[in-house]
PDB file of C-alpha atoms in Angstrom:
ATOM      1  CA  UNK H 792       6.973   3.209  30.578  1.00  0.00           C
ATOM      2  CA  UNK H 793       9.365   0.774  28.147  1.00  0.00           C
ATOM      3  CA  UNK H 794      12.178  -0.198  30.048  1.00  0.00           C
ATOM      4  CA  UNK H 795      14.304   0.663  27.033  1.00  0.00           C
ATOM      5  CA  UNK H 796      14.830   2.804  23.788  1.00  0.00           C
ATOM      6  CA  UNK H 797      17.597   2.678  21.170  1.00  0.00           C
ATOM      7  CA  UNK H 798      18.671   5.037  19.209  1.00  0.00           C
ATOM      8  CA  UNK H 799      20.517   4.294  16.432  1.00  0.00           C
ATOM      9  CA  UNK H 800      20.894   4.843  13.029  1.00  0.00           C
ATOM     10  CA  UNK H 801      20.686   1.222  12.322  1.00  0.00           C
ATOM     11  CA  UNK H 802      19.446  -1.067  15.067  1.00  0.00           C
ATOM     12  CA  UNK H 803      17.713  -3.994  15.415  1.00  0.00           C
ATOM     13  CA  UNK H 804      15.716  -5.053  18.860  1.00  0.00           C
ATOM     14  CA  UNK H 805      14.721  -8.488  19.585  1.00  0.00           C
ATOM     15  CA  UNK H 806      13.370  -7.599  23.187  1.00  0.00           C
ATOM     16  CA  UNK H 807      10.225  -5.715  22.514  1.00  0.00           C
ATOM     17  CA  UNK H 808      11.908  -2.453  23.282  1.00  0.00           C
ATOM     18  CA  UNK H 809      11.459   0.911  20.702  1.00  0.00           C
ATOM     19  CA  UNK H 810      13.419   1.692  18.417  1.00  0.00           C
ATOM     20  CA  UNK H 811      13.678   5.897  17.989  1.00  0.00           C
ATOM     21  CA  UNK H 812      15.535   7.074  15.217  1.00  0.00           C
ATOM     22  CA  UNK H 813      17.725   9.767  15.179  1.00  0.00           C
ATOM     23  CA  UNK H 814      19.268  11.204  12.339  1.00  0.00           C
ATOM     24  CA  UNK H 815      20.897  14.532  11.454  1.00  0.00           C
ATOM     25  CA  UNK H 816      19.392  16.072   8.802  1.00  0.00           C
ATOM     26  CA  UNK H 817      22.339  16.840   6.528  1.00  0.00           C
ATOM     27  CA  UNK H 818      23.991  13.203   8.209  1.00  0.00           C
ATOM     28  CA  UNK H 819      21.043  11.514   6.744  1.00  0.00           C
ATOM     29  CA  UNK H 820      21.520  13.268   3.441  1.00  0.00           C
ATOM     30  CA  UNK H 821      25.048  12.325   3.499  1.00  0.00           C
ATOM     31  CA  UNK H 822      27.039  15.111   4.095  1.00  0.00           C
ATOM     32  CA  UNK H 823      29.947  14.451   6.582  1.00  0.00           C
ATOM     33  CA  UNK H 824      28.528  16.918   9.486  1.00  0.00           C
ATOM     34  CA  UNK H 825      30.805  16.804  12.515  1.00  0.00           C
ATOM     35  CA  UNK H 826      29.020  15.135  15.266  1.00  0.00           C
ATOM     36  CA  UNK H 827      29.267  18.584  17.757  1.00  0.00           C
ATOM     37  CA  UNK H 828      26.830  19.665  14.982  1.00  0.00           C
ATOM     38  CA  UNK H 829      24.335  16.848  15.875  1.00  0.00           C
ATOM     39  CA  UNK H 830      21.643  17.695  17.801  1.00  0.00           C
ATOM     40  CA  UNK H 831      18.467  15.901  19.442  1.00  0.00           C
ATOM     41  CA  UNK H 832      15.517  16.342  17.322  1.00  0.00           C
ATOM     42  CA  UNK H 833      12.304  17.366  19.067  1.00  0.00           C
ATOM     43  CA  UNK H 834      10.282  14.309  18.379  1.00  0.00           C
ATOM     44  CA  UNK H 835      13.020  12.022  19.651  1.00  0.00           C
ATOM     45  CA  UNK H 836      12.400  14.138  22.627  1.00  0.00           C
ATOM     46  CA  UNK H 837       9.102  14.330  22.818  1.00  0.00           C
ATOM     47  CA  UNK H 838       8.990  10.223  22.312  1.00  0.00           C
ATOM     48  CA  UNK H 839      11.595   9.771  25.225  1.00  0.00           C
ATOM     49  CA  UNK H 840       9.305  11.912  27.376  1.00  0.00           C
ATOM     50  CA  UNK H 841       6.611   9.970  26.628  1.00  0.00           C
ATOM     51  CA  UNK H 842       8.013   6.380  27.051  1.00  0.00           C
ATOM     52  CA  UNK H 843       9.736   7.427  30.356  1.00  0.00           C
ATOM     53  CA  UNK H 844      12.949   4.545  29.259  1.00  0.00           C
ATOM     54  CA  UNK H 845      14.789   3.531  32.303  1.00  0.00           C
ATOM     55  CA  UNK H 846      17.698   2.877  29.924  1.00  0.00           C
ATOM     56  CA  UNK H 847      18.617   4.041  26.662  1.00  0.00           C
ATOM     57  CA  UNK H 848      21.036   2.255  24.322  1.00  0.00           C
ATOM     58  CA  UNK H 849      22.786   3.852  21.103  1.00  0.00           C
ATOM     59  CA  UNK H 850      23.416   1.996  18.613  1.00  0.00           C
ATOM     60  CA  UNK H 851      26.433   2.670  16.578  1.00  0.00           C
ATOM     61  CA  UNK H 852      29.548   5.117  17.281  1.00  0.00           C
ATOM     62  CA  UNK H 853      29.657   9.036  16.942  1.00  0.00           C
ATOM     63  CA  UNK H 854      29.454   9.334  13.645  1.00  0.00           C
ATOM     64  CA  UNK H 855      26.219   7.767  13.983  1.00  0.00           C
ATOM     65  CA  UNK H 856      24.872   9.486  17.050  1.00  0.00           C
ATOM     66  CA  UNK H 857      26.817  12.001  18.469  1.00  0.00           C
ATOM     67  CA  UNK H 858      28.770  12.766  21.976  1.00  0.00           C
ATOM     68  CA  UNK H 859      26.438  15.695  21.812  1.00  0.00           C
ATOM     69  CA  UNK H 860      23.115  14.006  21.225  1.00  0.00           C
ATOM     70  CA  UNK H 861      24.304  11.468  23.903  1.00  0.00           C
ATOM     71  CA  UNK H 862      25.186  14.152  26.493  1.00  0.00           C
ATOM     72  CA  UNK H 863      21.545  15.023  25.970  1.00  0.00           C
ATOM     73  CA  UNK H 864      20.504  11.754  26.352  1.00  0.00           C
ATOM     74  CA  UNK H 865      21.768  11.144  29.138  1.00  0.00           C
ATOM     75  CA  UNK H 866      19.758  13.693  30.952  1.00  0.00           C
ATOM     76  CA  UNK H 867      16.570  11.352  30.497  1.00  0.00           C
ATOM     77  CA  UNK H 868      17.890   8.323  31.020  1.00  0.00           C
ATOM     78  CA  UNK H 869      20.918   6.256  32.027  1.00  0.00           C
ATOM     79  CA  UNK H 870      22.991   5.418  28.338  1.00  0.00           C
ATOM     80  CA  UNK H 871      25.056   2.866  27.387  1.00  0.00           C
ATOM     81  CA  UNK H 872      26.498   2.983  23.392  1.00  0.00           C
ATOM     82  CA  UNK H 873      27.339  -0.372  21.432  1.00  0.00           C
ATOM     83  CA  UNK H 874      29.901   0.796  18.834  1.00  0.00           C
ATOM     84  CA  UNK H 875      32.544  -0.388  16.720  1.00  0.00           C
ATOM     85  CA  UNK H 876      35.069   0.552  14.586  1.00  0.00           C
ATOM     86  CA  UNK H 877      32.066   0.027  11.968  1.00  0.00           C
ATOM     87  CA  UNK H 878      28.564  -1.069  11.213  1.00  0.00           C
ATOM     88  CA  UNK H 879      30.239  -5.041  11.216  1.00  0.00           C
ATOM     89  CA  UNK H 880      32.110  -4.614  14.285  1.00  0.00           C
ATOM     90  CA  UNK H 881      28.654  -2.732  16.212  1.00  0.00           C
ATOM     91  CA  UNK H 882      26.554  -5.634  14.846  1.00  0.00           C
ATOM     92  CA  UNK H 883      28.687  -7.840  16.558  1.00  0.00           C
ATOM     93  CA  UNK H 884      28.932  -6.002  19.945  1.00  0.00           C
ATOM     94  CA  UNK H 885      25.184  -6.056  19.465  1.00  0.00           C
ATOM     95  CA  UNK H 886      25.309  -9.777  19.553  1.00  0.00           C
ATOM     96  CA  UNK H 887      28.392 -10.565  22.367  1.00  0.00           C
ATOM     97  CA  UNK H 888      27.194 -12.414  24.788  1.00  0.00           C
ATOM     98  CA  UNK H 889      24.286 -13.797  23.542  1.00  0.00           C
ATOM     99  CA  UNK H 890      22.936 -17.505  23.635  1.00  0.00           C
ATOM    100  CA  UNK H 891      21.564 -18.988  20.458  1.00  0.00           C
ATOM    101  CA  UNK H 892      21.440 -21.186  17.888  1.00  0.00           C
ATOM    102  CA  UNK H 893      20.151 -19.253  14.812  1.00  0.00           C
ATOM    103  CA  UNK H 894      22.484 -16.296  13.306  1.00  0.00           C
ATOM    104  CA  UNK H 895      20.615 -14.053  10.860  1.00  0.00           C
ATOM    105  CA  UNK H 896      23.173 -12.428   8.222  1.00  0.00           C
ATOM    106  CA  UNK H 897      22.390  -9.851   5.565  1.00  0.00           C
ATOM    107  CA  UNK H 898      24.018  -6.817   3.793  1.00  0.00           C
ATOM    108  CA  UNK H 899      25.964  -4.037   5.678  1.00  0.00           C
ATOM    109  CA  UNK H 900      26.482  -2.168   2.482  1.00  0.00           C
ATOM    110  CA  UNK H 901      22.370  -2.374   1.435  1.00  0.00           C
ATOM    111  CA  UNK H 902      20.027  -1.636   3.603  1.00  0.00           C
ATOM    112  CA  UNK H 903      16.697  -3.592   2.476  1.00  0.00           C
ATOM    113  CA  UNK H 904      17.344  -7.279   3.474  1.00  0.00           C
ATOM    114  CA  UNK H 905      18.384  -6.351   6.649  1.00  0.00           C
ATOM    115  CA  UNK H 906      14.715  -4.780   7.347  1.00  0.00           C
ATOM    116  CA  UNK H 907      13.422  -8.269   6.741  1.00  0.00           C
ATOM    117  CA  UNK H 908      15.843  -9.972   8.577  1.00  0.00           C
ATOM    118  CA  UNK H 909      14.934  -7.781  11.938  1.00  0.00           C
ATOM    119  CA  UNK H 910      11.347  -9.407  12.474  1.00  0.00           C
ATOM    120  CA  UNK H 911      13.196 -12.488  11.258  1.00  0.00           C
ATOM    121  CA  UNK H 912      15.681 -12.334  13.416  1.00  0.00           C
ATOM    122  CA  UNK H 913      13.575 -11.880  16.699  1.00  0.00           C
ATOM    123  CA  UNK H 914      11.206 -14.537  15.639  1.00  0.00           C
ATOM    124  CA  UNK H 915      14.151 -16.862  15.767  1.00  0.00           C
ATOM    125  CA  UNK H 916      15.622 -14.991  18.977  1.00  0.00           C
ATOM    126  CA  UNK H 917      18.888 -14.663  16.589  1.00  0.00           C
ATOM    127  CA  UNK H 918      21.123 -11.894  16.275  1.00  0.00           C
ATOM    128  CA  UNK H 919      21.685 -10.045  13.137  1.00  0.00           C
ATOM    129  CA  UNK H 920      25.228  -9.873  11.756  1.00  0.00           C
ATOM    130  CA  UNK H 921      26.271  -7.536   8.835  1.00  0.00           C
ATOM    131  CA  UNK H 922      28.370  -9.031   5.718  1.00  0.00           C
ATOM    132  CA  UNK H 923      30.214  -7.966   2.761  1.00  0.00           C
ATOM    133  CA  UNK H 924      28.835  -8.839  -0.741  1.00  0.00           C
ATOM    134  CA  UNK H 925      32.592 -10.068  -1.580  1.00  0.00           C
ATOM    135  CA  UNK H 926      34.125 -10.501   1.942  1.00  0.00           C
ATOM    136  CA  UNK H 927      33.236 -11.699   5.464  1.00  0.00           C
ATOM    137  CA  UNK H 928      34.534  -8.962   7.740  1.00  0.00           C
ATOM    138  CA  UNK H 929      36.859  -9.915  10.384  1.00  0.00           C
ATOM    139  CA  UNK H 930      34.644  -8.614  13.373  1.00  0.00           C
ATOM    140  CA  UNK H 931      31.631 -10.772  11.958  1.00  0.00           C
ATOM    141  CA  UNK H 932      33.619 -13.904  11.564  1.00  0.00           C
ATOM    142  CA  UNK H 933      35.008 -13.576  15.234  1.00  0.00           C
ATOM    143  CA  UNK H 934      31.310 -13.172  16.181  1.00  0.00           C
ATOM    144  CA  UNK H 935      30.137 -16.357  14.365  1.00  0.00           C
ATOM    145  CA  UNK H 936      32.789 -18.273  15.970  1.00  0.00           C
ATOM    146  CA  UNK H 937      32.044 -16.980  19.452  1.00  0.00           C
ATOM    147  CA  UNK H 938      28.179 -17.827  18.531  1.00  0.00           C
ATOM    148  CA  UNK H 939      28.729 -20.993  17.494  1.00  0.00           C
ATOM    149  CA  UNK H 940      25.211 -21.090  15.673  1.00  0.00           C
ATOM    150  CA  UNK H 941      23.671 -24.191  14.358  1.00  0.00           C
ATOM    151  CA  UNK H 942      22.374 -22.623  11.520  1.00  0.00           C
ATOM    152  CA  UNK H 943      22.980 -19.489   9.699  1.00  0.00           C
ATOM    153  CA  UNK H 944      20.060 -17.662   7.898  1.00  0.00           C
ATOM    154  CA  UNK H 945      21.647 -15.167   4.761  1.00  0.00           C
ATOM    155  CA  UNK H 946      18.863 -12.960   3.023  1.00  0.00           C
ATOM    156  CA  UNK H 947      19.527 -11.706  -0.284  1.00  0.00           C
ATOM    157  CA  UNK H 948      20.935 -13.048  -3.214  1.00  0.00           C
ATOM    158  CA  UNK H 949      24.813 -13.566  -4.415  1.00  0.00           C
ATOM    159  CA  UNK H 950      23.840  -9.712  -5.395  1.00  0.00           C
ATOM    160  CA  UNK H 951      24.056  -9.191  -1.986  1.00  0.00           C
ATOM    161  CA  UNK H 952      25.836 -11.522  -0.632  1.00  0.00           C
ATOM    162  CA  UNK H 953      28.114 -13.486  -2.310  1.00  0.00           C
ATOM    163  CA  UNK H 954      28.818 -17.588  -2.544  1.00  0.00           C
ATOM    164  CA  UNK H 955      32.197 -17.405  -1.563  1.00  0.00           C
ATOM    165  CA  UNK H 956      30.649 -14.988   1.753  1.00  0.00           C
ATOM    166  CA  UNK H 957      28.408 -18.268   2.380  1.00  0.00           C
ATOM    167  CA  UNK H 958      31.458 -20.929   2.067  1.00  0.00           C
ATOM    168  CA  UNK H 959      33.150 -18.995   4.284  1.00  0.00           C
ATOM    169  CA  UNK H 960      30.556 -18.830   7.015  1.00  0.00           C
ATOM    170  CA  UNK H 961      30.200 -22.698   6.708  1.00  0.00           C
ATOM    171  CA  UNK H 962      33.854 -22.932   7.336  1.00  0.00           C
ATOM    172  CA  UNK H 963      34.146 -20.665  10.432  1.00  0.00           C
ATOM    173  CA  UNK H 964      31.173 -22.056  11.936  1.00  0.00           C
ATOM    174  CA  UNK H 965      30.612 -25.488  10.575  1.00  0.00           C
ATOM    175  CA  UNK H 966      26.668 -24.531  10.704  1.00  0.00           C
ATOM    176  CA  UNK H 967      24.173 -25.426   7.881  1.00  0.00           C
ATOM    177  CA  UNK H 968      24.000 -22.062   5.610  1.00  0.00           C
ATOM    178  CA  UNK H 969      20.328 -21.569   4.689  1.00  0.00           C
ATOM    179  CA  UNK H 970      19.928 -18.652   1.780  1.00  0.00           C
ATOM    180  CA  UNK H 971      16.565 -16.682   1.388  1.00  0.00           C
ATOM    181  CA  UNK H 972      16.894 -14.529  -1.734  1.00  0.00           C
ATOM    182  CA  UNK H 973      14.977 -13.496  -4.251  1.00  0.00           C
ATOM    183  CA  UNK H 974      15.265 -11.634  -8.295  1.00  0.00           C
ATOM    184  CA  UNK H 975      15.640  -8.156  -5.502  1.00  0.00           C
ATOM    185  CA  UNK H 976      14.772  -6.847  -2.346  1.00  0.00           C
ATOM    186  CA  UNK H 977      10.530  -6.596  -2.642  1.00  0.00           C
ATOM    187  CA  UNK H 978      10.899 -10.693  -3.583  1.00  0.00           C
ATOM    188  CA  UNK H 979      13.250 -11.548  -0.692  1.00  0.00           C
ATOM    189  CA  UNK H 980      11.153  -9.564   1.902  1.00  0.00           C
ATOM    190  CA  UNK H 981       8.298 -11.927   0.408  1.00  0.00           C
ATOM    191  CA  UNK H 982      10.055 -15.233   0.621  1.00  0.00           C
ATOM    192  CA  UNK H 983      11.113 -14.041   4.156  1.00  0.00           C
ATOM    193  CA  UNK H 984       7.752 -13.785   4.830  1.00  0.00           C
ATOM    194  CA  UNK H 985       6.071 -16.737   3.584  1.00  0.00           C
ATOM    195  CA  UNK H 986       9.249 -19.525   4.552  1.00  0.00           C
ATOM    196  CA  UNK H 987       9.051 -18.129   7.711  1.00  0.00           C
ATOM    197  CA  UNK H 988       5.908 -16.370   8.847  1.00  0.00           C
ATOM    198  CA  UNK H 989       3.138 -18.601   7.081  1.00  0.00           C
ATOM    199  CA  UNK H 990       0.094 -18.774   8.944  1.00  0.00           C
ATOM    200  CA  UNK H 991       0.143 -15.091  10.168  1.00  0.00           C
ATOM    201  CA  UNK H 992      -2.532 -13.003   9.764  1.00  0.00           C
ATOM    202  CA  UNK H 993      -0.385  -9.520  10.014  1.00  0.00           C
ATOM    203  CA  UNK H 994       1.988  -8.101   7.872  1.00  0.00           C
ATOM    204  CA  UNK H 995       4.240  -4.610   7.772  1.00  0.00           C
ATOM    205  CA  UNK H 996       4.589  -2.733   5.026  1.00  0.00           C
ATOM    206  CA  UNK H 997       7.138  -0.105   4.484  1.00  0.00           C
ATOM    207  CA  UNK H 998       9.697   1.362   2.424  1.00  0.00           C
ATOM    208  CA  UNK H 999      12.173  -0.661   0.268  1.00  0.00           C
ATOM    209  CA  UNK H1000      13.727   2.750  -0.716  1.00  0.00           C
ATOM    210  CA  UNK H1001      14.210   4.424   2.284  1.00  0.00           C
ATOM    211  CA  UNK H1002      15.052   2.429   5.496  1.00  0.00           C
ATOM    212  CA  UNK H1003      13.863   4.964   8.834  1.00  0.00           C
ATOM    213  CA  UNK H1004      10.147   4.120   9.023  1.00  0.00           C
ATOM    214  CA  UNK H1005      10.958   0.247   8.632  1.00  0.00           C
ATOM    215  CA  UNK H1006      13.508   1.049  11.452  1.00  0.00           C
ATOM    216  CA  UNK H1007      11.242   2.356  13.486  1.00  0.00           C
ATOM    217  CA  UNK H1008       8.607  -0.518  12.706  1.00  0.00           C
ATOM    218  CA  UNK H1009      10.819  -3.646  13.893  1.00  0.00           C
ATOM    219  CA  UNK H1010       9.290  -3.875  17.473  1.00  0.00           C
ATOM    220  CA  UNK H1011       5.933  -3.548  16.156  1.00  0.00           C
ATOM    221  CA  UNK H1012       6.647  -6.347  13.697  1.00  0.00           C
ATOM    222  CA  UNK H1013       7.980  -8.104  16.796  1.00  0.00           C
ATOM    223  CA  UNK H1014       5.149  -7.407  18.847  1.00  0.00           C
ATOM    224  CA  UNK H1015       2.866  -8.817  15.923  1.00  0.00           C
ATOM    225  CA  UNK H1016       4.928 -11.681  15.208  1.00  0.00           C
ATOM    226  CA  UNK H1017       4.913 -10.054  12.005  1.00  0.00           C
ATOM    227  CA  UNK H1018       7.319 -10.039   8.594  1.00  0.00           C
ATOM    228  CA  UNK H1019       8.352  -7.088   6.636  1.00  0.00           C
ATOM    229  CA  UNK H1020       6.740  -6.575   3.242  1.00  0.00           C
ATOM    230  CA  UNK H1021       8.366  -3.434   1.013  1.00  0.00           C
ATOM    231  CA  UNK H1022       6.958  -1.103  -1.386  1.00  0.00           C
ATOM    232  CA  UNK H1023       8.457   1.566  -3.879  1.00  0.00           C
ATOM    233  CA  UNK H1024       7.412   5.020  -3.099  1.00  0.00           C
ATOM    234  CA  UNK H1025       4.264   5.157  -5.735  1.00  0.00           C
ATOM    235  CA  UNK H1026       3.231   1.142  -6.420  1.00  0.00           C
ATOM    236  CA  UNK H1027       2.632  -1.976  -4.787  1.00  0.00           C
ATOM    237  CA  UNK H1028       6.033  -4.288  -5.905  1.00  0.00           C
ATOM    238  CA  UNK H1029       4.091  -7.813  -7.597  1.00  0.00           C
ATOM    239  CA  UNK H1030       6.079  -9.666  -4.850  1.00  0.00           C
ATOM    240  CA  UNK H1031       4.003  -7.654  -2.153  1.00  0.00           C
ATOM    241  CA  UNK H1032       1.112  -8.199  -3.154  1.00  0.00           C
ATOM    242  CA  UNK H1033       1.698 -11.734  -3.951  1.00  0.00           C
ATOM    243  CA  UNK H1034       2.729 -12.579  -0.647  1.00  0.00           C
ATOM    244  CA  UNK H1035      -0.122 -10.708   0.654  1.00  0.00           C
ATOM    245  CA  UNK H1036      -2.870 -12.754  -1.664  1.00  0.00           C
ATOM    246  CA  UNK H1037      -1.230 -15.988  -0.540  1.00  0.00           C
TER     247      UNK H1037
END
C-alpha cells in the first residue's frame, strides 16, 4: 500500500503520497461544530482500508480534524498532526526542516491559487507557504528566513497578494520575488501552467469554486507532472481553454 495519507482540510504533498479529505459536513458548510462532533466519514475509511498507509499525517489542528477523528485514525495507522496556531503557522510546520531553494507562496485567505501552486510546488520540490493579501504573517516570515530560498514564487495578483507582501519577502529573505498572476484565478492557474509546465502533454482540471476535489487531485497532478487548470461549475473559463489549445 502508500506508505502515507494526509488528511487535512488543506494540505499539500510533494512526496507522491494521497491526499484524503476529510471534512465535517456542517464544518465544511461553515458552522462552528465542536470537534467531539467530528466524525470519520465512511469513504475516508473505506480509502484508508484500501491504501493500507503505514503512516498517516493530519494536516492542520482540531478545528480542522478533530481529537475524535484522530483517535479513530489512529486505529489504522500510526498519526502524527502538523498544526499551528493557524493555517500560516501549519504551512510552516509543513515546511520545517526542509532543504530547498524554491519557496512557493500564495493566499491563506483564498483558496484557488494555492491549488495551482501544489503541482507547482512539487515540481519545484518547494514548500508552499500561506500569506496575507495586506500582511506577511509572523510564522511565514520566520519560515522564509529559516528556508533561506533563492527564489520565491507568489501566485496571484496584488488582489491576492499584495506589493508591499512581496517587498517584504525580498527583505526577509533577500531572494529574487518572481509573481505569476493573472486578471483572476482561471488566468493564473493558466499562466502557472504554461511558465511552468510547457511541453506537457497532461493537464488537471477541477474546480475554481470549490477547493476538495482539486485537494484530492494534487498527487495525481504530481504523479503526472501535471498543472492545475480550473473551471466554474457550468463553463469552460477562456483562460482554460486557452491554455489547453496552446
Amino acid at each position: 500500500g502508500f506508505p502515507l495519507n494526509y488528511v487535512a482540510d488543506v494540505a499539500f504533498t510533494t512526496d507522491g503520497a494521497p491526499v484524503v479529505v476529510e471534512l465535517n459536513p456542517l464544518y465544511a458548510a461553515g458552522y462552528n461544530v465542536p470537534a467531539a462532533h467530528a466524525w470519520v466519514v465512511a469513504s475516508l475509511a473505506a480509502e484508508l482500508a484500501r491504501s493500507e498507509p503505514q503512516e498517516i499525517d493530519i494536516i492542520g489542528g482540531p478545528g480542522a480534524v478533530s481529537a475524535t477523528v484522530a483517535s479513530q485514525l489512529a486505529a489504522i495507522a500510526p498519526v502524527t498532526r502538523i498544526a499551528g496556531a493557524d493555517r500560516y503557522a501549519t504551512a510552516a510546520g509543513v515546511a520545517a526542516g526542509m532543504s530547498v531553494t524554491d519557496v512557493v507562496i500564495a493566499s491563506g485567505e483564498s483558496f484557488p491559487d494555492a491549488l495551482s501552486a501544489g503541482p507547482l510546488a512539487a515540481k519545484l520540490g518547494a514548500p508552499l507557504l500561506l500569506a496575507r493579501q495586506l500582511s506577511l504573517p509572523p510564522a511565514t516570515a520566520q519560515a522564509l528566513q529559516d528556508l533561506a530560498p533563492t527564489t520565491v514564487t507568489v501566485l496571484g495578483g496584488p488582489g491576492a497578494v499584495g506589493d508591499a507582501v512581496l517587498q517584504e519577502i525580498r527583505r526577509v529573505t533577500g531572494a529574487a520575488v518572481v509573481r505569476i498572476g493573472g486578471q483572476d484565478r482561471y488566468d493564473t492557474a493558466a499562466k502557472v501552467a504554461r511558465t511552468y509546465f510547457d511541453g506537457t502533454d497532461t493537464a488537471l482540471l477541477a474546480s475554481g469554486v470549490e477547493f476538495p476535489d482539486g485537494l484530492s487531485g494534487a498527487p495525481l497532478a504530481h504523479a503526472y507532472g501535471a498543472p492545475f487548470l480550473l473551471n466554474t461549475t457550468t463553463t469552460t473559463a477562456t483562460y482554460t481553454t486557452g491554455a489547453v489549445a496552446a
